[in-house]
Coordinates of C-alpha atoms in Angstrom, one line a residue:
X1053 CA -18.0 15.3 12.3
X1054 CA -18.3 18.8 10.9
X1055 CA -14.7 19.8 11.8
X1056 CA -13.3 17.3 9.2
X1057 CA -12.7 18.5 5.7
X1058 CA -14.1 15.9 3.3
X1059 CA -12.3 14.7 0.2
X1060 CA -15.1 15.5 -2.2
X1061 CA -16.2 18.6 -4.0
X1062 CA -14.1 21.0 -6.0
X1063 CA -13.8 23.6 -3.3
X1064 CA -12.7 21.1 -0.7
X1065 CA -10.2 19.6 -3.1
X1066 CA -8.5 23.0 -3.4
X1067 CA -8.6 23.4 0.4
X1068 CA -7.0 20.0 1.0
X1069 CA -4.4 20.6 -1.6
X1070 CA -3.4 23.8 0.2
X1071 CA -3.3 22.0 3.5
X1072 CA -1.1 19.2 2.1
X1073 CA 1.4 21.6 0.6
X1074 CA 3.7 21.1 3.6
X1075 CA 3.9 17.4 3.0
X1076 CA 7.4 15.9 2.7
X1077 CA 8.0 12.3 1.5
X1078 CA 11.2 10.4 1.6
X1079 CA 11.9 7.0 0.1
X1080 CA 14.7 4.6 1.1
X1081 CA 15.9 1.4 -0.6
X1082 CA 16.5 -1.8 1.3
X1083 CA 19.9 -3.4 1.6
X1084 CA 20.9 -6.4 -0.3
X1085 CA 20.0 -8.6 2.6
X1086 CA 16.5 -7.2 2.8
X1087 CA 15.8 -6.7 -0.9
X1088 CA 13.9 -9.9 -1.3
X1089 CA 11.3 -8.9 1.2
X1090 CA 11.1 -5.0 1.1
X1091 CA 9.9 -2.9 -1.8
X1092 CA 11.0 0.3 0.0
X1093 CA 10.9 2.3 3.2
X1094 CA 9.0 5.6 3.3
X1095 CA 8.5 8.5 5.7
X1096 CA 5.9 11.2 5.3
X1097 CA 5.6 14.4 7.3
X1098 CA 2.5 16.6 6.9
X1099 CA 2.0 19.8 8.9
X1100 CA -1.7 20.7 8.9
X1101 CA -1.7 23.3 11.7
X1102 CA -5.2 23.8 12.8
X1103 CA -6.7 22.0 9.8
X1104 CA -8.1 18.5 9.7
X1105 CA -8.7 16.3 6.7
X1106 CA -10.2 12.9 6.0
X1107 CA -8.4 10.8 3.3
X1108 CA -9.7 7.5 1.9
X1109 CA -7.3 4.6 1.9
X1110 CA -7.1 3.2 -1.7
X1111 CA -6.8 -0.4 -2.7
X1112 CA -3.1 -1.4 -2.4
X1113 CA -1.3 -4.5 -3.7
X1114 CA 1.1 -5.0 -0.8
X1115 CA 1.2 -5.3 3.0
X1116 CA 3.0 -2.8 5.2
X1117 CA 4.3 -2.2 8.7
X1118 CA 3.2 1.3 9.9
X1119 CA 4.7 3.3 12.7
X1120 CA 2.8 6.5 13.7
X1121 CA 5.2 9.1 15.1
X1122 CA 3.2 12.3 15.1
X1123 CA -0.2 13.4 16.5
X1124 CA -2.8 10.6 17.0
X1125 CA -4.4 9.4 13.8
X1126 CA -8.1 8.7 13.5
X1127 CA -9.6 5.9 11.4
X1128 CA -13.2 6.1 10.1
X1129 CA -14.9 3.0 8.7
X1130 CA -16.4 3.7 5.3
X1131 CA -19.0 1.0 6.0
X1132 CA -20.2 2.0 9.5
X1133 CA -19.0 5.6 9.8
X1134 CA -17.6 4.8 13.2
X1135 CA -14.3 6.4 14.3
X1136 CA -11.4 4.6 16.0
X1137 CA -7.8 5.5 16.8
X1138 CA -5.0 4.1 14.7
X1139 CA -2.4 1.8 16.3
X1140 CA 1.0 3.4 16.9
X1141 CA 2.5 0.3 15.3
X1142 CA 0.2 -1.6 12.9
X1143 CA 0.5 -4.5 10.5
X1144 CA -1.7 -3.6 7.6
X1145 CA -2.7 -6.2 5.0
X1146 CA -3.3 -5.8 1.3
X1147 CA -6.4 -3.7 0.5
X1148 CA -8.9 -4.6 -2.2
X1149 CA -11.3 -1.6 -1.7
X1150 CA -11.7 1.6 0.2
X1151 CA -12.8 0.5 3.6
X1152 CA -11.4 3.3 5.8
X1153 CA -10.5 7.0 5.8
X1154 CA -7.6 8.4 7.7
X1155 CA -8.5 11.4 9.9
X1156 CA -5.5 13.6 10.0
X1157 CA -5.1 16.6 12.3
X1158 CA -2.1 18.7 13.5
X1159 CA 1.3 17.1 12.7
X1160 CA 1.2 13.8 10.8
X1161 CA 4.4 11.8 10.7
X1162 CA 4.8 8.1 9.9
X1163 CA 7.5 5.6 8.9
X1164 CA 6.5 2.5 6.9
X1165 CA 8.0 -0.7 5.6
X1166 CA 6.4 -1.7 2.4
X1167 CA 6.7 -5.4 1.7
X1168 CA 7.1 -7.5 -1.4
X1169 CA 4.7 -10.4 -2.1
X1170 CA 5.0 -13.4 0.3
X1171 CA 7.4 -11.4 2.6
X1172 CA 5.3 -11.8 5.7
X1173 CA 4.8 -15.4 4.9
X1174 CA 8.5 -16.1 4.6
X1175 CA 9.8 -13.8 7.3
X1176 CA 7.3 -14.5 10.1
X1177 CA 5.2 -17.5 8.9
X1178 CA 2.0 -15.4 8.9
X1179 CA -1.2 -16.6 7.2
X1180 CA -1.3 -13.6 4.8
X1181 CA -4.8 -14.4 3.6
X1182 CA -6.0 -13.5 7.2
X1183 CA -4.4 -10.1 6.9
X1184 CA -6.2 -9.0 3.7
X1185 CA -8.4 -5.9 4.3
X1186 CA -7.4 -6.0 8.0
X1187 CA -5.2 -3.9 10.3
X1188 CA -3.7 -5.5 13.4
X1189 CA -1.6 -4.3 16.3
X1190 CA 1.9 -5.1 15.2
X1191 CA 2.8 -6.0 18.8
X1192 CA -0.1 -8.4 19.0
X1193 CA 1.0 -10.2 15.8
X1194 CA 4.8 -9.9 15.9
X1195 CA 5.5 -9.5 19.6
X1196 CA 7.8 -7.3 21.7
X1197 CA 10.6 -7.0 19.0
X1198 CA 8.4 -4.8 16.8
X1199 CA 7.5 -2.6 19.8
X1200 CA 11.2 -2.1 20.5
X1201 CA 11.7 -1.3 16.8
X1202 CA 9.0 1.3 17.0
X1203 CA 10.6 2.9 20.0
X1204 CA 14.0 3.1 18.4
X1205 CA 12.6 4.5 15.2
X1206 CA 10.8 7.2 17.2
X1207 CA 14.1 8.1 18.9
X1208 CA 16.1 8.2 15.7
X1209 CA 16.6 11.7 14.5
X1210 CA 17.1 11.1 10.7
X1211 CA 15.3 9.2 8.0
X1212 CA 18.4 7.3 7.1
X1213 CA 18.9 6.2 10.7
X1214 CA 15.3 4.9 10.7
X1215 CA 15.9 3.0 7.5
X1216 CA 19.0 1.4 8.9
X1217 CA 17.1 0.3 12.0
X1218 CA 14.2 -1.2 10.0
X1219 CA 16.6 -2.8 7.6
X1220 CA 18.4 -4.6 10.4
X1221 CA 15.1 -5.8 11.8
X1222 CA 14.2 -7.4 8.5
X1223 CA 17.6 -8.9 7.8
X1224 CA 17.6 -10.4 11.4
X1225 CA 14.5 -12.4 10.3
X1226 CA 15.6 -13.2 6.8
X1227 CA 17.4 -16.4 7.7
X1228 CA 14.0 -18.0 8.2
X1229 CA 13.0 -17.4 4.6
X1230 CA 13.1 -20.5 2.3
X1231 CA 14.6 -20.5 -1.2
X1232 CA 12.4 -18.6 -3.7
X1233 CA 9.3 -20.5 -4.6
X1234 CA 7.3 -20.4 -7.8
X1235 CA 4.4 -18.4 -6.4
X1236 CA 6.8 -15.7 -5.2
X1237 CA 8.3 -15.5 -8.7
X1238 CA 4.8 -15.3 -10.2
X1239 CA 3.7 -12.4 -7.9
X1240 CA 6.9 -10.5 -8.7
X1241 CA 6.3 -11.1 -12.4
X1242 CA 2.9 -9.5 -12.1
X1243 CA 4.5 -6.5 -10.4
X1244 CA 7.2 -6.2 -13.1
X1245 CA 4.7 -6.2 -15.9
X1246 CA 2.2 -3.8 -14.1
X1247 CA -0.5 -6.4 -14.0
X1248 CA -0.4 -7.4 -17.6
X1249 CA 0.3 -11.1 -17.4
X1250 CA -1.5 -14.2 -18.7
X1251 CA -2.8 -16.3 -15.9
X1252 CA -2.4 -19.6 -17.9
X1253 CA 1.3 -18.7 -18.6
X1254 CA 2.0 -17.9 -14.9
X1255 CA 0.3 -21.1 -13.8
X1256 CA 2.3 -23.1 -16.3
X1257 CA 5.6 -21.7 -15.0
X1258 CA 4.7 -22.5 -11.4
X1259 CA 4.1 -26.2 -12.3
X1260 CA 0.7 -26.0 -10.7
X1261 CA -2.6 -26.7 -12.4
X1262 CA -4.7 -23.5 -12.9
X1263 CA -6.9 -24.4 -10.0
X1264 CA -4.1 -25.1 -7.6
X1265 CA -2.2 -22.1 -8.8
X1266 CA -5.1 -19.8 -7.9
X1267 CA -5.6 -21.5 -4.5
X1268 CA -1.9 -21.4 -3.4
X1269 CA -1.4 -17.9 -4.7
X1270 CA -4.4 -16.6 -2.7
X1271 CA -3.1 -18.4 0.4
X1272 CA 0.4 -16.9 0.2
X1273 CA -0.3 -13.5 -1.4
X1274 CA -3.7 -12.7 0.1
X1275 CA -5.9 -12.5 -3.0
X1276 CA -6.4 -14.4 -6.2
X1277 CA -3.8 -13.8 -9.0
X1278 CA -6.5 -12.2 -11.1
X1279 CA -7.5 -9.7 -8.5
X1280 CA -3.9 -9.0 -7.6
X1281 CA -3.2 -8.2 -11.2
X1282 CA -6.1 -5.8 -11.4
X1283 CA -5.0 -3.9 -8.3
X1284 CA -1.4 -3.7 -9.7
X1285 CA -2.8 -2.5 -13.0
X1286 CA -4.9 0.2 -11.3
X1287 CA -1.8 1.5 -9.5
X1288 CA 0.1 1.5 -12.7
X1289 CA -2.5 3.5 -14.4
X1290 CA -2.5 6.1 -11.6
X1291 CA 1.3 6.5 -11.8
X1292 CA 1.2 6.7 -15.6
X1293 CA -1.4 9.5 -15.6
X1294 CA 0.5 11.4 -12.9
X1295 CA 3.7 11.1 -14.9
X1296 CA 2.0 12.0 -18.2
X1297 CA -0.9 14.4 -17.2
X1298 CA -1.6 15.4 -20.8
X1299 CA -2.2 11.8 -21.9
X1300 CA -5.9 11.0 -22.4
X1301 CA -7.6 8.3 -20.2
X1302 CA -8.2 6.4 -23.4
X1303 CA -4.5 6.3 -24.1
X1304 CA -3.8 5.3 -20.4
X1305 CA -6.4 2.5 -20.6
X1306 CA -4.8 1.2 -23.8
X1307 CA -1.2 1.3 -22.5
X1308 CA -2.2 -0.4 -19.2
X1309 CA -4.0 -3.2 -20.8
X1310 CA -7.6 -2.3 -20.1
X1311 CA -10.2 -3.5 -22.7
X1312 CA -11.4 0.1 -23.1
X1313 CA -12.0 3.2 -21.1
X1314 CA -15.2 1.9 -19.5
X1315 CA -13.2 -1.0 -18.1
X1316 CA -10.7 1.4 -16.6
X1317 CA -13.5 3.5 -15.0
X1318 CA -15.1 0.3 -13.5
X1319 CA -11.8 -0.7 -11.8
X1320 CA -11.2 2.8 -10.6
X1321 CA -14.6 3.0 -8.9
X1322 CA -14.0 -0.5 -7.4
X1323 CA -10.5 0.3 -6.0
X1324 CA -10.8 3.9 -5.2
X1325 CA -14.5 4.8 -4.9
X1326 CA -13.8 7.5 -7.5
X1327 CA -13.8 8.1 -11.2
X1328 CA -10.4 8.4 -12.9
X1329 CA -10.7 12.1 -13.1
X1330 CA -12.0 12.4 -9.5
X1331 CA -9.2 10.5 -7.9
X1332 CA -6.7 13.1 -9.4
X1333 CA -8.7 16.0 -8.1
X1334 CA -11.1 15.4 -5.2
X1335 CA -9.1 12.3 -3.9
X1336 CA -5.6 13.4 -4.9
X1337 CA -4.3 13.5 -1.3
X1338 CA -5.2 9.8 -1.0
X1339 CA -3.2 8.9 -4.0
X1340 CA -0.3 11.1 -3.0
X1341 CA -0.1 9.4 0.4
X1342 CA 0.0 6.0 -1.2
X1343 CA 2.2 6.8 -4.3
X1344 CA 5.1 4.4 -4.5
X1345 CA 8.4 4.8 -6.4
X1346 CA 9.0 2.5 -9.4
X1347 CA 10.4 -0.9 -8.3

């Protein structure tokens, strides 16, 4: 394991930052036909040369379809310490804690489709709860069509060409989606308000009792509405601090709806395994690899 640079310690953080300096990230918007289901498309290219790094995968409030197009990616379990190789096409569920590290070496390139809440349920009829904190072979779950998509994306020479291919794949399945339901609207409301929503108000607008609202939300989104809101708020706090680096964590906590700074620290440790300051220094590459544009 000694050949991997770890994401901890001030010296290693500087080393990693230098190694990540060749990173290029491109974001693409979905078409009108795919907009209900897709938050955005993203491609990242990182040229590490002879270096290797291990980056923790932070908690994340959405599912994604990942296509690995560069050198093989390793995955290390944070629980067991065992290494495995990432799928070249993977369906990745919502994440509620840091369960894996990505082991990057050489030339890292991937293209991803980041989904909106309930998208996998509506598009493919998948039991989203079974995807939470899990990675699956995309071929094993979605069949040969996604394998063909992966091949075409790999052959496409431009990011925009890849976006168009992915967008057509989504719109081809979009006819299966029902009219918008109240749980979908509630989940999108949580996203729009950066996790700062009253659960009783959301339940009221869905027409469900609080108990049934929590049950159906968890079945269709993958986690309870309260946990979903906390992860969304955690992500909002990270974005806000990055956009306003001179703001104090106390001010960030207040603006993002945390009770106090200790509450913010607790959630950061839960969802990133780091303190607020640590995630923007030692674990910054992890955040940079997961940073999303504003919806």
